[in-house]
Structures are given as structure tokens and as C-alpha cells.
PDB file of C-alpha atoms in Angstrom:
ATOM      1  CA  GLU A  24       0.010  -0.095  -0.070  1.00  0.00           C
ATOM      2  CA  ALA A  25       1.363   3.471  -0.855  1.00  0.00           C
ATOM      3  CA  ALA A  26       2.189   5.374   2.195  1.00  0.00           C
ATOM      4  CA  VAL A  27       4.445   8.023   3.712  1.00  0.00           C
ATOM      5  CA  THR A  28       6.403   6.751   6.296  1.00  0.00           C
ATOM      6  CA  GLN A  29       8.202   9.354   8.912  1.00  0.00           C
ATOM      7  CA  SER A  30      11.083   8.568  11.412  1.00  0.00           C
ATOM      8  CA  PRO A  31      11.351   8.963  14.153  1.00  0.00           C
ATOM      9  CA  ARG A  32       7.929   9.430  15.483  1.00  0.00           C
ATOM     10  CA  ASN A  33       9.186  11.498  18.670  1.00  0.00           C
ATOM     11  CA  LYS A  34      12.443  13.259  19.239  1.00  0.00           C
ATOM     12  CA  VAL A  35      13.860  15.020  22.119  1.00  0.00           C
ATOM     13  CA  ALA A  36      16.607  17.384  21.510  1.00  0.00           C
ATOM     14  CA  VAL A  37      19.055  19.779  23.160  1.00  0.00           C
ATOM     15  CA  THR A  38      19.407  23.156  22.016  1.00  0.00           C
ATOM     16  CA  GLY A  39      22.115  23.864  19.575  1.00  0.00           C
ATOM     17  CA  GLY A  40      22.101  19.853  18.649  1.00  0.00           C
ATOM     18  CA  LYS A  41      21.780  18.796  15.101  1.00  0.00           C
ATOM     19  CA  VAL A  42      18.353  16.844  14.362  1.00  0.00           C
ATOM     20  CA  THR A  43      17.554  14.856  11.278  1.00  0.00           C
ATOM     21  CA  LEU A  44      13.945  13.873  10.227  1.00  0.00           C
ATOM     22  CA  SER A  45      13.588  11.515   7.595  1.00  0.00           C
ATOM     23  CA  CYS A  46      10.366  10.991   5.401  1.00  0.00           C
ATOM     24  CA  ASN A  47       9.904   8.005   2.723  1.00  0.00           C
ATOM     25  CA  GLN A  48       7.232   7.552   0.160  1.00  0.00           C
ATOM     26  CA  THR A  49       6.267   4.834  -1.756  1.00  0.00           C
ATOM     27  CA  ASN A  50       3.600   6.637  -4.010  1.00  0.00           C
ATOM     28  CA  ASN A  51       6.509   7.527  -6.596  1.00  0.00           C
ATOM     29  CA  HIS A  52       5.284  11.175  -6.390  1.00  0.00           C
ATOM     30  CA  ASN A  53       7.501  13.644  -7.820  1.00  0.00           C
ATOM     31  CA  ASN A  54       6.650  16.341  -5.029  1.00  0.00           C
ATOM     32  CA  MET A  55       7.553  16.128  -1.501  1.00  0.00           C
ATOM     33  CA  TYR A  56       7.013  18.572   1.513  1.00  0.00           C
ATOM     34  CA  TRP A  57       7.738  19.378   5.072  1.00  0.00           C
ATOM     35  CA  TYR A  58       5.413  21.143   7.517  1.00  0.00           C
ATOM     36  CA  ARG A  59       5.305  22.126  11.037  1.00  0.00           C
ATOM     37  CA  GLN A  60       1.918  22.251  12.866  1.00  0.00           C
ATOM     38  CA  ASP A  61       1.452  24.481  15.904  1.00  0.00           C
ATOM     39  CA  THR A  62      -1.563  25.484  17.826  1.00  0.00           C
ATOM     40  CA  GLY A  63      -3.048  28.230  16.271  1.00  0.00           C
ATOM     41  CA  HIS A  64      -1.577  28.245  13.015  1.00  0.00           C
ATOM     42  CA  GLY A  65      -2.546  25.369  11.213  1.00  0.00           C
ATOM     43  CA  LEU A  66       0.268  23.732   9.100  1.00  0.00           C
ATOM     44  CA  ARG A  67       2.981  25.799   7.796  1.00  0.00           C
ATOM     45  CA  LEU A  68       5.304  25.050   4.597  1.00  0.00           C
ATOM     46  CA  ILE A  69       8.997  24.713   5.254  1.00  0.00           C
ATOM     47  CA  HIS A  70      10.599  23.238   2.610  1.00  0.00           C
ATOM     48  CA  TYR A  71       9.554  21.455  -0.681  1.00  0.00           C
ATOM     49  CA  SER A  72      11.085  19.515  -3.696  1.00  0.00           C
ATOM     50  CA  TYR A  73      10.158  18.603  -7.267  1.00  0.00           C
ATOM     51  CA  GLY A  74      12.249  15.820  -7.506  1.00  0.00           C
ATOM     52  CA  ALA A  75      15.754  13.951  -6.557  1.00  0.00           C
ATOM     53  CA  GLY A  76      18.106  16.581  -6.205  1.00  0.00           C
ATOM     54  CA  SER A  77      15.815  19.681  -6.070  1.00  0.00           C
ATOM     55  CA  THR A  78      14.829  21.439  -2.851  1.00  0.00           C
ATOM     56  CA  GLU A  79      12.924  24.944  -2.164  1.00  0.00           C
ATOM     57  CA  LYS A  80      12.099  26.897   0.358  1.00  0.00           C
ATOM     58  CA  GLY A  81       8.732  27.199   1.787  1.00  0.00           C
ATOM     59  CA  ASP A  82       6.944  29.923   3.797  1.00  0.00           C
ATOM     60  CA  ILE A  83       8.866  29.518   6.918  1.00  0.00           C
ATOM     61  CA  PRO A  84      12.394  28.100   5.972  1.00  0.00           C
ATOM     62  CA  ASP A  85      14.777  29.987   8.145  1.00  0.00           C
ATOM     63  CA  GLY A  86      16.607  27.467  10.424  1.00  0.00           C
ATOM     64  CA  TYR A  87      16.032  24.727   8.293  1.00  0.00           C
ATOM     65  CA  LYS A  88      17.874  22.761   5.539  1.00  0.00           C
ATOM     66  CA  ALA A  89      16.099  20.062   3.569  1.00  0.00           C
ATOM     67  CA  SER A  90      17.450  17.047   1.250  1.00  0.00           C
ATOM     68  CA  ARG A  91      16.032  15.016  -1.619  1.00  0.00           C
ATOM     69  CA  PRO A  92      18.548  12.372  -2.014  1.00  0.00           C
ATOM     70  CA  SER A  93      16.219  10.100  -4.012  1.00  0.00           C
ATOM     71  CA  GLN A  94      12.523   9.892  -5.275  1.00  0.00           C
ATOM     72  CA  GLU A  95      11.505   8.350  -2.355  1.00  0.00           C
ATOM     73  CA  ASN A  96      13.267   9.854   0.645  1.00  0.00           C
ATOM     74  CA  PHE A  97      13.037  13.624   1.672  1.00  0.00           C
ATOM     75  CA  SER A  98      14.696  14.843   4.902  1.00  0.00           C
ATOM     76  CA  LEU A  99      14.542  17.916   7.121  1.00  0.00           C
ATOM     77  CA  ILE A 100      17.615  19.059   8.763  1.00  0.00           C
ATOM     78  CA  LEU A 101      17.831  21.364  12.125  1.00  0.00           C
ATOM     79  CA  GLU A 102      21.751  22.192  12.252  1.00  0.00           C
ATOM     80  CA  LEU A 103      21.206  24.181  15.388  1.00  0.00           C
ATOM     81  CA  ALA A 104      18.116  23.183  16.944  1.00  0.00           C
ATOM     82  CA  THR A 105      16.181  25.752  19.235  1.00  0.00           C
ATOM     83  CA  PRO A 106      13.593  25.216  21.528  1.00  0.00           C
ATOM     84  CA  SER A 107      11.232  27.586  19.045  1.00  0.00           C
ATOM     85  CA  GLN A 108      11.606  24.627  16.609  1.00  0.00           C
ATOM     86  CA  THR A 109       9.729  22.471  19.202  1.00  0.00           C
ATOM     87  CA  SER A 110       6.468  21.389  16.929  1.00  0.00           C
ATOM     88  CA  VAL A 111       4.835  18.614  15.071  1.00  0.00           C
ATOM     89  CA  TYR A 112       6.455  17.869  11.713  1.00  0.00           C
ATOM     90  CA  PHE A 113       4.632  16.413   8.915  1.00  0.00           C
ATOM     91  CA  CYS A 114       6.093  15.342   5.445  1.00  0.00           C
ATOM     92  CA  ALA A 115       3.460  14.856   2.547  1.00  0.00           C
ATOM     93  CA  SER A 116       4.054  13.725  -1.189  1.00  0.00           C
ATOM     94  CA  GLY A 117       1.903  14.893  -4.057  1.00  0.00           C
ATOM     95  CA  ASP A 118       1.934  15.144  -7.737  1.00  0.00           C
ATOM     96  CA  ALA A 119       2.022  17.816 -10.358  1.00  0.00           C
ATOM     97  CA  PRO A 120       0.107  18.744 -12.397  1.00  0.00           C
ATOM     98  CA  GLY A 121      -3.736  18.319 -11.988  1.00  0.00           C
ATOM     99  CA  ILE A 122      -6.133  17.760  -8.991  1.00  0.00           C
ATOM    100  CA  SER A 123      -3.886  15.166  -6.981  1.00  0.00           C
ATOM    101  CA  ASP A 124      -4.223  15.587  -3.305  1.00  0.00           C
ATOM    102  CA  TYR A 125      -1.280  15.158  -1.033  1.00  0.00           C
ATOM    103  CA  THR A 126      -0.591  11.996   1.199  1.00  0.00           C
ATOM    104  CA  PHE A 127       0.792  12.849   4.751  1.00  0.00           C
ATOM    105  CA  GLY A 128       3.034  10.881   7.011  1.00  0.00           C
ATOM    106  CA  SER A 129       1.720  10.516  10.966  1.00  0.00           C
ATOM    107  CA  GLY A 130       4.072  13.003  12.250  1.00  0.00           C
ATOM    108  CA  THR A 131       7.392  13.678  14.125  1.00  0.00           C
ATOM    109  CA  ARG A 132       7.058  15.269  17.302  1.00  0.00           C
ATOM    110  CA  LEU A 133       9.971  17.202  18.390  1.00  0.00           C
ATOM    111  CA  LEU A 134      10.992  18.545  21.672  1.00  0.00           C
ATOM    112  CA  VAL A 135      14.351  20.936  21.810  1.00  0.00           C
ATOM    113  CA  ILE A 136      15.011  21.583  25.241  1.00  0.00           C
TER     114      ILE A 136
ATOM    115  CA  THR B  30       1.393  34.990   0.812  1.00  0.00           C
ATOM    116  CA  GLN B  31      -2.129  33.780   0.387  1.00  0.00           C
ATOM    117  CA  ARG B  32      -4.263  33.095   3.485  1.00  0.00           C
ATOM    118  CA  LEU B  33      -7.463  31.250   4.172  1.00  0.00           C
ATOM    119  CA  GLU B  34      -9.390  32.282   7.055  1.00  0.00           C
ATOM    120  CA  GLN B  35     -11.475  29.607   8.570  1.00  0.00           C
ATOM    121  CA  SER B  36     -14.471  29.859  11.294  1.00  0.00           C
ATOM    122  CA  PRO B  37     -15.491  28.591  13.777  1.00  0.00           C
ATOM    123  CA  ARG B  38     -12.096  28.085  15.158  1.00  0.00           C
ATOM    124  CA  PHE B  39     -13.845  25.616  17.966  1.00  0.00           C
ATOM    125  CA  LEU B  40     -16.925  24.094  18.021  1.00  0.00           C
ATOM    126  CA  SER B  41     -18.480  21.577  20.218  1.00  0.00           C
ATOM    127  CA  ILE B  42     -21.739  19.987  19.458  1.00  0.00           C
ATOM    128  CA  GLN B  43     -24.260  16.872  20.783  1.00  0.00           C
ATOM    129  CA  GLU B  44     -24.242  13.763  18.408  1.00  0.00           C
ATOM    130  CA  GLY B  45     -26.753  14.153  15.912  1.00  0.00           C
ATOM    131  CA  GLN B  46     -26.882  17.852  14.982  1.00  0.00           C
ATOM    132  CA  ASP B  47     -25.601  19.154  12.077  1.00  0.00           C
ATOM    133  CA  PHE B  48     -22.040  21.198  11.387  1.00  0.00           C
ATOM    134  CA  THR B  49     -20.803  23.592   9.248  1.00  0.00           C
ATOM    135  CA  ALA B  50     -17.187  24.769   8.599  1.00  0.00           C
ATOM    136  CA  ARG B  51     -16.518  27.821   6.528  1.00  0.00           C
ATOM    137  CA  CYS B  52     -13.301  28.978   4.855  1.00  0.00           C
ATOM    138  CA  SER B  53     -12.496  32.636   3.070  1.00  0.00           C
ATOM    139  CA  SER B  54      -9.940  34.212   1.091  1.00  0.00           C
ATOM    140  CA  SER B  55      -9.016  37.366  -0.290  1.00  0.00           C
ATOM    141  CA  THR B  56      -7.228  35.992  -3.279  1.00  0.00           C
ATOM    142  CA  THR B  57      -8.726  32.865  -5.618  1.00  0.00           C
ATOM    143  CA  PHE B  58      -7.654  29.450  -5.519  1.00  0.00           C
ATOM    144  CA  PRO B  59      -7.839  27.283  -8.766  1.00  0.00           C
ATOM    145  CA  GLN B  60      -8.554  24.292  -6.403  1.00  0.00           C
ATOM    146  CA  LEU B  61      -9.581  23.852  -2.892  1.00  0.00           C
ATOM    147  CA  TYR B  62      -9.556  20.983  -0.591  1.00  0.00           C
ATOM    148  CA  TRP B  63     -10.779  20.066   2.708  1.00  0.00           C
ATOM    149  CA  TYR B  64      -8.857  17.606   5.127  1.00  0.00           C
ATOM    150  CA  ARG B  65      -9.449  16.159   8.436  1.00  0.00           C
ATOM    151  CA  GLN B  66      -6.933  15.544  11.078  1.00  0.00           C
ATOM    152  CA  VAL B  67      -7.259  13.139  14.281  1.00  0.00           C
ATOM    153  CA  PRO B  68      -4.732  13.080  17.082  1.00  0.00           C
ATOM    154  CA  ARG B  69      -1.468  11.534  16.480  1.00  0.00           C
ATOM    155  CA  GLU B  70      -2.132  11.363  12.478  1.00  0.00           C
ATOM    156  CA  GLY B  71      -1.801  13.388   9.325  1.00  0.00           C
ATOM    157  CA  PRO B  72      -4.438  15.114   7.533  1.00  0.00           C
ATOM    158  CA  VAL B  73      -6.427  13.257   5.336  1.00  0.00           C
ATOM    159  CA  ILE B  74      -7.980  14.404   2.407  1.00  0.00           C
ATOM    160  CA  LEU B  75     -11.919  14.524   2.423  1.00  0.00           C
ATOM    161  CA  VAL B  76     -13.064  16.257  -0.873  1.00  0.00           C
ATOM    162  CA  THR B  77     -11.674  18.199  -3.723  1.00  0.00           C
ATOM    163  CA  LEU B  78     -13.223  21.339  -5.460  1.00  0.00           C
ATOM    164  CA  VAL B  79     -11.790  22.468  -8.487  1.00  0.00           C
ATOM    165  CA  LYS B  80     -14.956  24.208 -10.526  1.00  0.00           C
ATOM    166  CA  SER B  81     -16.837  27.634  -9.478  1.00  0.00           C
ATOM    167  CA  GLY B  82     -19.900  26.986  -7.629  1.00  0.00           C
ATOM    168  CA  GLU B  83     -19.064  23.223  -7.164  1.00  0.00           C
ATOM    169  CA  VAL B  84     -21.041  21.337  -4.970  1.00  0.00           C
ATOM    170  CA  LYS B  85     -20.005  17.653  -3.972  1.00  0.00           C
ATOM    171  CA  GLU B  86     -22.169  15.588  -1.836  1.00  0.00           C
ATOM    172  CA  GLN B  87     -20.776  12.447   0.082  1.00  0.00           C
ATOM    173  CA  ARG B  88     -22.946  10.537   2.218  1.00  0.00           C
ATOM    174  CA  ARG B  89     -23.546  12.981   4.965  1.00  0.00           C
ATOM    175  CA  MET B  90     -20.897  15.523   3.799  1.00  0.00           C
ATOM    176  CA  THR B  91     -21.601  18.404   1.516  1.00  0.00           C
ATOM    177  CA  ALA B  92     -18.682  20.636   0.277  1.00  0.00           C
ATOM    178  CA  LYS B  93     -19.501  23.817  -1.690  1.00  0.00           C
ATOM    179  CA  PHE B  94     -16.979  25.921  -3.493  1.00  0.00           C
ATOM    180  CA  GLY B  95     -17.792  29.961  -4.097  1.00  0.00           C
ATOM    181  CA  GLU B  96     -18.365  31.032  -7.423  1.00  0.00           C
ATOM    182  CA  ALA B  97     -15.820  33.474  -7.122  1.00  0.00           C
ATOM    183  CA  ARG B  98     -12.985  30.554  -5.838  1.00  0.00           C
ATOM    184  CA  LYS B  99     -12.510  32.723  -2.648  1.00  0.00           C
ATOM    185  CA  ASN B 100     -14.583  30.606  -0.051  1.00  0.00           C
ATOM    186  CA  SER B 101     -15.710  27.433   0.562  1.00  0.00           C
ATOM    187  CA  SER B 102     -18.161  25.544   3.423  1.00  0.00           C
ATOM    188  CA  LEU B 103     -18.074  22.009   4.604  1.00  0.00           C
ATOM    189  CA  PHE B 104     -21.452  20.841   6.118  1.00  0.00           C
ATOM    190  CA  ILE B 105     -21.668  17.416   7.902  1.00  0.00           C
ATOM    191  CA  ALA B 106     -25.256  16.366   8.807  1.00  0.00           C
ATOM    192  CA  ARG B 107     -26.106  14.187  12.075  1.00  0.00           C
ATOM    193  CA  ALA B 108     -22.608  14.485  13.578  1.00  0.00           C
ATOM    194  CA  GLN B 109     -21.160  11.380  15.062  1.00  0.00           C
ATOM    195  CA  PRO B 110     -18.520  10.924  17.508  1.00  0.00           C
ATOM    196  CA  GLY B 111     -16.217   9.688  14.763  1.00  0.00           C
ATOM    197  CA  ASP B 112     -16.545  12.897  13.166  1.00  0.00           C
ATOM    198  CA  ALA B 113     -14.348  14.865  15.565  1.00  0.00           C
ATOM    199  CA  GLY B 114     -11.094  16.265  14.789  1.00  0.00           C
ATOM    200  CA  ILE B 115      -9.649  19.432  12.888  1.00  0.00           C
ATOM    201  CA  TYR B 116     -11.010  20.224   9.483  1.00  0.00           C
ATOM    202  CA  PHE B 117      -8.626  22.177   7.187  1.00  0.00           C
ATOM    203  CA  CYS B 118      -9.391  24.107   4.057  1.00  0.00           C
ATOM    204  CA  THR B 119      -6.647  24.137   2.047  1.00  0.00           C
ATOM    205  CA  GLY B 120      -5.962  26.010  -1.277  1.00  0.00           C
ATOM    206  CA  LYS B 121      -3.675  24.759  -3.898  1.00  0.00           C
ATOM    207  CA  ASN B 122      -1.037  27.330  -5.785  1.00  0.00           C
ATOM    208  CA  GLY B 123      -1.257  26.065  -9.056  1.00  0.00           C
ATOM    209  CA  GLY B 124       2.182  27.376 -10.253  1.00  0.00           C
ATOM    210  CA  ASN B 125       4.073  25.322  -7.789  1.00  0.00           C
ATOM    211  CA  ASN B 126       1.479  22.919  -6.447  1.00  0.00           C
ATOM    212  CA  LYS B 127       2.349  24.326  -2.792  1.00  0.00           C
ATOM    213  CA  LEU B 128      -0.825  23.760  -0.237  1.00  0.00           C
ATOM    214  CA  THR B 129      -1.761  26.967   1.848  1.00  0.00           C
ATOM    215  CA  PHE B 130      -3.744  25.635   5.079  1.00  0.00           C
ATOM    216  CA  GLY B 131      -6.311  27.709   7.217  1.00  0.00           C
ATOM    217  CA  GLN B 132      -6.058  27.315  10.757  1.00  0.00           C
ATOM    218  CA  GLY B 133      -8.327  24.538  11.180  1.00  0.00           C
ATOM    219  CA  THR B 134     -11.814  23.924  12.785  1.00  0.00           C
ATOM    220  CA  VAL B 135     -11.763  21.881  16.026  1.00  0.00           C
ATOM    221  CA  LEU B 136     -15.232  19.835  16.402  1.00  0.00           C
ATOM    222  CA  SER B 137     -16.056  18.002  19.385  1.00  0.00           C
ATOM    223  CA  VAL B 138     -18.958  15.646  19.169  1.00  0.00           C
ATOM    224  CA  ILE B 139     -20.535  14.809  22.503  1.00  0.00           C
ATOM    225  CA  PRO B 140     -22.359  11.399  22.482  1.00  0.00           C
TER     226      PRO B 140
END
């Protein structure tokens, strides 16, 4: 069954440390996205990718990097984690063009202390 | 950045009551989606709207897209506890396929 899988599901990190969130999709979608979800803000786009080797800045990219080494994998990297990056992070895959919807992963809960 | 405003932000209703979530924007969207999210899971698509004035009915759910493609509503009849969750309207920016999310409507259904 096609799916988007995120790892880890939960992560505790120390301020200043490096954090990598991983996402794998079996939908064979070209596009992948990283969002963060905070109370009162809905989901906000951090980075996205059109395909292997491509990364694009979303609406709130500061403090984050992304890597798309293959069609299936898209990582979100926090080089120097800060408490303000405590959030729930969602990865999604989707395709273009057309009206296809996104498929979301189950989320990664990150706590930066 | 395009924005989607949703109302109400929170709603608690009795089982069997009807529920309407609304979504509006100052700009047009070529496509609009309604997603539902339950705790510890990602959002899941409910319905896709692509035509001005479109109305889609699915079981107890009716979704409408405004003529100007700037607003939408999601109506659920006879709500059940399983309908509880956060309902997001989202719009796709056609050029780059990014989804813009509203803040969500949090629905609680009391048995």
C-alpha cells in the first residue's frame, strides 16, 4: 500500500544539537513537502521538493535545511536546534500537474530542550 | 502569501447535530481541498473542489466552492463521535503545487 512514512515518531533534542527528520514515500510522487504544525497556525510549509536533487524554500524556511537524495526520500535538517523549533512536523507527497491531493505521514513530535 | 481564514475555530456539538465549517480568502484559488486530522495522525483528504460554484455531496457531507473561488463551506449532517477532529481547508497555488492551510476548525462531538 502506497504510504508516507516518517521517522522518528518522537524526538527529544538539546538546544544547539543537530536533528534530522526522515521521510520515505512509496507513492512514486515527484513532489514532497515538509510542514510544521503549531497550535493556532495550522500547517506551515518549511521546504519542498520537485524531485531528486531539488529543494525549494517554503514559507518559513529559516533554521531548516532539506535534502532530497532520491525520489523516495526527503529529509528535514535542523543544524542548530532551538526551543522555538519544538513542534509537530509532517511530511507529505503529491504530484503535479492536476488536481491530485497530498498524502501525509503520521508526523514527528520534536521537543527541543 | 495567500491566506485562508476559517470559522468557527472551535465547536462542540451534540451527537446528531449538524456542523458547518467555513473558509474564505481575499484571493482566488484554482483548487480547494478539505482535510480532516485526528490526534497523532496527518491530515487526510475529504473532498476536492475545482470548479466555480461546485457542490459535492458524499453521504452526510456536502462541500461547496464559491462562484469567485474565494470561499468554501463544509457541511456535515447528523454528526457522530467519529467525525471529531480538526477540519482544514487548503488551497493549492497552481504554479508550484504548494498547499496553503487555514488555521483549522476543531470539532468535538459529545455522545
